[in-house]
Amino acid sequence: LLAFSLTYYFGVRIGFAFTLSANAVSLLWPPNAILLAALLLCPPRAWGWLLIAALPAHLISELSAGVPLLMASCWYLSNLSEALLGAAIMRGVLGGTPRFDRVRDATVYLLACVLAAPVLTSFLDAAFVALVGWRYDGDYWAVFSMRAISNALAALIVPPLAITLLQVPYSVLGRAQRALQVEAAVLIAALIFVCVAVF
């Protein structure tokens, strides 16, 4: 729980690093994806503990960045709702943690966690921003679309990587053919290069 809480905290800090000063919404928001990955990796009976562990990390990181308490609290609720919705759909359809080497699991994940959960909860998030008014420019749909895209991008990147790394034993990675190891290293380097170039 402590490792998860620290990861969530740094996810918020990374999200703020990708937030333009005049906007309420980040270009990339990893905390929801980090929480989603944790929920998908843990049995539902442990979900309450994860939600509790996320709260202090969320509040400390957001309040220290100058976010008002009401806005931080509202964002905590929208973050939880996105992660819980995605995890609940995945559990309901697959019955467990997805495996990204299966087409069915990857398809359900894309539909539930990359499309449905970010889009549906962005209505709530944009409403919170409009209600509180913090860094709100009066354009509900701009906040909605920016939040949906940034959270979908994070859901596309973070949970599949985290889940795959935790599901695959390191001994398997060590036994992988040299060509596969080189391919993985090149893909990771390319992703880092593109992110640095774009952001």
CSV table of C-alpha atoms in Angstrom, one decimal:
chain,number,residue,atom,x,y,z
A,1,LEU,CA,0.0,0.0,0.0
A,2,LEU,CA,2.9,2.4,0.8
A,3,ALA,CA,4.5,1.6,-2.6
A,4,PHE,CA,1.2,2.2,-4.3
A,5,SER,CA,0.6,5.4,-2.5
A,6,LEU,CA,4.0,6.7,-3.4
A,7,THR,CA,3.5,5.7,-7.0
A,8,TYR,CA,0.2,7.5,-7.1
A,9,TYR,CA,1.8,10.6,-5.5
A,10,PHE,CA,4.5,10.7,-8.2
A,11,GLY,CA,1.8,10.1,-10.9
A,12,VAL,CA,0.1,13.3,-9.7
A,13,ARG,CA,3.4,15.2,-9.8
A,14,ILE,CA,4.0,13.9,-13.4
A,15,GLY,CA,0.5,14.9,-14.3
A,16,PHE,CA,1.1,18.5,-13.1
A,17,ALA,CA,4.3,18.6,-15.0
A,18,PHE,CA,2.2,18.0,-18.2
A,19,THR,CA,-0.4,20.7,-17.2
A,20,LEU,CA,-0.2,24.1,-18.9
A,21,SER,CA,-0.4,26.9,-16.3
A,22,ALA,CA,-3.8,28.3,-17.5
A,23,ASN,CA,-5.5,24.9,-17.8
A,24,ALA,CA,-7.2,22.8,-15.1
A,25,VAL,CA,-6.6,19.6,-17.0
A,26,SER,CA,-3.3,17.9,-17.8
A,27,LEU,CA,-2.1,16.7,-21.2
A,28,LEU,CA,-1.3,13.4,-19.6
A,29,TRP,CA,-2.8,12.3,-16.2
A,30,PRO,CA,-1.2,9.0,-14.9
A,31,PRO,CA,-2.8,8.7,-11.4
A,32,ASN,CA,-6.1,7.3,-12.6
A,33,ALA,CA,-4.2,4.8,-14.7
A,34,ILE,CA,-1.9,3.9,-11.8
A,35,LEU,CA,-5.0,3.3,-9.6
A,36,LEU,CA,-6.7,1.3,-12.4
A,37,ALA,CA,-3.6,-0.9,-12.7
A,38,ALA,CA,-3.6,-1.5,-9.0
A,39,LEU,CA,-7.3,-2.4,-9.0
A,40,LEU,CA,-6.8,-4.8,-11.9
A,41,LEU,CA,-3.9,-6.5,-10.1
A,42,CYS,CA,-5.6,-6.9,-6.7
A,43,PRO,CA,-8.7,-8.9,-5.8
A,44,PRO,CA,-11.9,-6.7,-5.3
A,45,ARG,CA,-11.7,-7.3,-1.5
A,46,ALA,CA,-8.5,-5.2,-1.4
A,47,TRP,CA,-9.9,-2.3,-3.5
A,48,GLY,CA,-11.1,-0.3,-0.4
A,49,TRP,CA,-7.6,-0.3,0.9
A,50,LEU,CA,-6.2,1.0,-2.4
A,51,LEU,CA,-8.8,3.8,-2.4
A,52,ILE,CA,-7.9,4.8,1.1
A,53,ALA,CA,-4.2,4.7,0.3
A,54,ALA,CA,-4.7,7.0,-2.7
A,55,LEU,CA,-6.4,9.7,-0.7
A,56,PRO,CA,-3.5,11.1,1.3
A,57,ALA,CA,-1.2,10.9,-1.7
A,58,HIS,CA,-3.8,12.7,-3.8
A,59,LEU,CA,-4.5,15.4,-1.3
A,60,ILE,CA,-0.8,16.1,-0.4
A,61,SER,CA,0.3,16.3,-4.0
A,62,GLU,CA,-2.6,18.4,-5.2
A,63,LEU,CA,-2.7,20.8,-2.2
A,64,SER,CA,1.1,21.3,-2.4
A,65,ALA,CA,0.6,22.3,-6.1
A,66,GLY,CA,-1.8,25.0,-5.1
A,67,VAL,CA,-5.1,23.2,-6.0
A,68,PRO,CA,-7.9,24.3,-3.7
A,69,LEU,CA,-9.2,21.6,-1.3
A,70,LEU,CA,-12.7,21.5,-2.9
A,71,MET,CA,-11.2,21.0,-6.4
A,72,ALA,CA,-8.7,18.4,-5.1
A,73,SER,CA,-11.6,16.5,-3.3
A,74,CYS,CA,-13.7,16.6,-6.5
A,75,TRP,CA,-10.9,15.3,-8.6
A,76,TYR,CA,-10.3,12.5,-6.1
A,77,LEU,CA,-13.9,11.4,-6.7
A,78,SER,CA,-13.6,11.6,-10.5
A,79,ASN,CA,-10.3,9.7,-10.4
A,80,LEU,CA,-11.8,7.0,-8.3
A,81,SER,CA,-14.9,6.8,-10.4
A,82,GLU,CA,-12.8,6.3,-13.6
A,83,ALA,CA,-10.6,3.6,-12.2
A,84,LEU,CA,-13.4,1.8,-10.4
A,85,LEU,CA,-15.6,1.8,-13.5
A,86,GLY,CA,-12.8,0.4,-15.7
A,87,ALA,CA,-11.9,-2.2,-13.2
A,88,ALA,CA,-15.5,-3.2,-12.5
A,89,ILE,CA,-16.2,-3.7,-16.2
A,90,MET,CA,-13.0,-5.7,-16.7
A,91,ARG,CA,-13.8,-8.0,-13.7
A,92,GLY,CA,-17.4,-8.4,-14.8
A,93,VAL,CA,-16.4,-9.4,-18.4
A,94,LEU,CA,-13.1,-11.2,-17.8
A,95,GLY,CA,-13.4,-12.3,-14.2
A,96,GLY,CA,-9.9,-11.4,-13.4
A,97,THR,CA,-6.7,-9.5,-14.3
A,98,PRO,CA,-6.4,-9.0,-18.1
A,99,ARG,CA,-3.6,-10.6,-20.1
A,100,PHE,CA,-2.5,-8.4,-22.9
A,101,ASP,CA,-1.2,-11.4,-25.0
A,102,ARG,CA,-4.9,-12.3,-25.5
A,103,VAL,CA,-6.9,-10.5,-28.2
A,104,ARG,CA,-10.1,-10.7,-26.2
A,105,ASP,CA,-8.6,-9.3,-23.0
A,106,ALA,CA,-6.9,-6.4,-24.9
A,107,THR,CA,-10.1,-5.6,-26.8
A,108,VAL,CA,-12.2,-5.5,-23.7
A,109,TYR,CA,-9.5,-3.4,-22.0
A,110,LEU,CA,-9.4,-0.9,-24.9
A,111,LEU,CA,-13.2,-0.6,-24.9
A,112,ALA,CA,-13.7,-0.4,-21.1
A,113,CYS,CA,-10.7,1.3,-19.8
A,114,VAL,CA,-9.4,3.4,-22.7
A,115,LEU,CA,-12.7,4.5,-24.1
A,116,ALA,CA,-15.7,4.0,-21.9
A,117,ALA,CA,-14.3,4.9,-18.4
A,118,PRO,CA,-12.4,8.1,-19.4
A,119,VAL,CA,-15.2,9.4,-21.6
A,120,LEU,CA,-18.0,8.7,-19.1
A,121,THR,CA,-16.2,10.1,-16.1
A,122,SER,CA,-15.0,13.1,-18.0
A,123,PHE,CA,-18.6,14.4,-17.9
A,124,LEU,CA,-18.3,14.4,-14.1
A,125,ASP,CA,-14.8,15.8,-14.0
A,126,ALA,CA,-15.7,18.7,-16.3
A,127,ALA,CA,-18.8,19.4,-14.2
A,128,PHE,CA,-16.6,19.6,-11.1
A,129,VAL,CA,-14.3,22.1,-12.8
A,130,ALA,CA,-17.2,24.2,-13.9
A,131,LEU,CA,-18.8,24.0,-10.5
A,132,VAL,CA,-15.7,24.9,-8.5
A,133,GLY,CA,-14.5,27.3,-11.2
A,134,TRP,CA,-10.8,26.8,-10.6
A,135,ARG,CA,-8.9,27.6,-13.8
A,136,TYR,CA,-12.2,27.3,-15.7
A,137,ASP,CA,-12.5,29.4,-18.8
A,138,GLY,CA,-16.2,28.7,-19.3
A,139,ASP,CA,-15.8,26.0,-22.0
A,140,TYR,CA,-17.2,22.8,-20.5
A,141,TRP,CA,-16.6,20.8,-23.7
A,142,ALA,CA,-12.9,21.8,-23.9
A,143,VAL,CA,-12.4,20.6,-20.4
A,144,PHE,CA,-14.3,17.4,-21.1
A,145,SER,CA,-12.4,16.6,-24.3
A,146,MET,CA,-9.0,17.4,-22.9
A,147,ARG,CA,-9.6,15.3,-19.8
A,148,ALA,CA,-11.0,12.3,-21.8
A,149,ILE,CA,-8.0,12.3,-24.2
A,150,SER,CA,-5.4,12.8,-21.4
A,151,ASN,CA,-6.8,10.0,-19.3
A,152,ALA,CA,-7.4,7.7,-22.3
A,153,LEU,CA,-3.7,8.2,-23.2
A,154,ALA,CA,-2.6,7.4,-19.7
A,155,ALA,CA,-4.8,4.3,-19.6
A,156,LEU,CA,-3.3,3.2,-22.9
A,157,ILE,CA,0.3,3.5,-21.6
A,158,VAL,CA,0.5,2.8,-17.8
A,159,PRO,CA,-1.7,-0.3,-16.9
A,160,PRO,CA,-0.7,-2.5,-19.8
A,161,LEU,CA,2.9,-1.9,-19.1
A,162,ALA,CA,2.6,-2.4,-15.3
A,163,ILE,CA,0.4,-5.4,-15.5
A,164,THR,CA,2.5,-7.1,-18.2
A,165,LEU,CA,5.8,-6.5,-16.3
A,166,LEU,CA,4.2,-7.9,-13.1
A,167,GLN,CA,2.7,-10.9,-14.8
A,168,VAL,CA,5.8,-11.9,-16.7
A,169,PRO,CA,8.5,-13.4,-14.4
A,170,TYR,CA,11.9,-11.8,-14.8
A,171,SER,CA,13.4,-15.2,-15.6
A,172,VAL,CA,11.2,-15.3,-18.7
A,173,LEU,CA,12.5,-11.9,-19.8
A,174,GLY,CA,16.0,-13.1,-19.2
A,175,ARG,CA,15.5,-16.2,-21.4
A,176,ALA,CA,13.9,-14.2,-24.2
A,177,GLN,CA,15.7,-14.2,-27.5
A,178,ARG,CA,18.3,-11.5,-28.0
A,179,ALA,CA,16.2,-10.1,-30.9
A,180,LEU,CA,13.2,-9.7,-28.7
A,181,GLN,CA,15.2,-8.0,-26.0
A,182,VAL,CA,16.7,-5.6,-28.6
A,183,GLU,CA,13.2,-4.9,-30.0
A,184,ALA,CA,11.8,-4.1,-26.6
A,185,ALA,CA,14.7,-1.8,-25.8
A,186,VAL,CA,14.3,0.0,-29.2
A,187,LEU,CA,10.5,0.4,-28.6
A,188,ILE,CA,11.0,1.8,-25.2
A,189,ALA,CA,13.7,4.2,-26.4
A,190,ALA,CA,11.4,5.3,-29.3
A,191,LEU,CA,8.5,5.9,-26.9
A,192,ILE,CA,10.8,8.0,-24.7
A,193,PHE,CA,12.1,10.0,-27.7
A,194,VAL,CA,8.7,10.7,-29.0
A,195,CYS,CA,7.4,11.8,-25.6
A,196,VAL,CA,10.3,14.1,-25.1
A,197,ALA,CA,10.0,15.5,-28.6
A,198,VAL,CA,6.2,16.1,-28.4
A,199,PHE,CA,6.0,17.4,-24.8
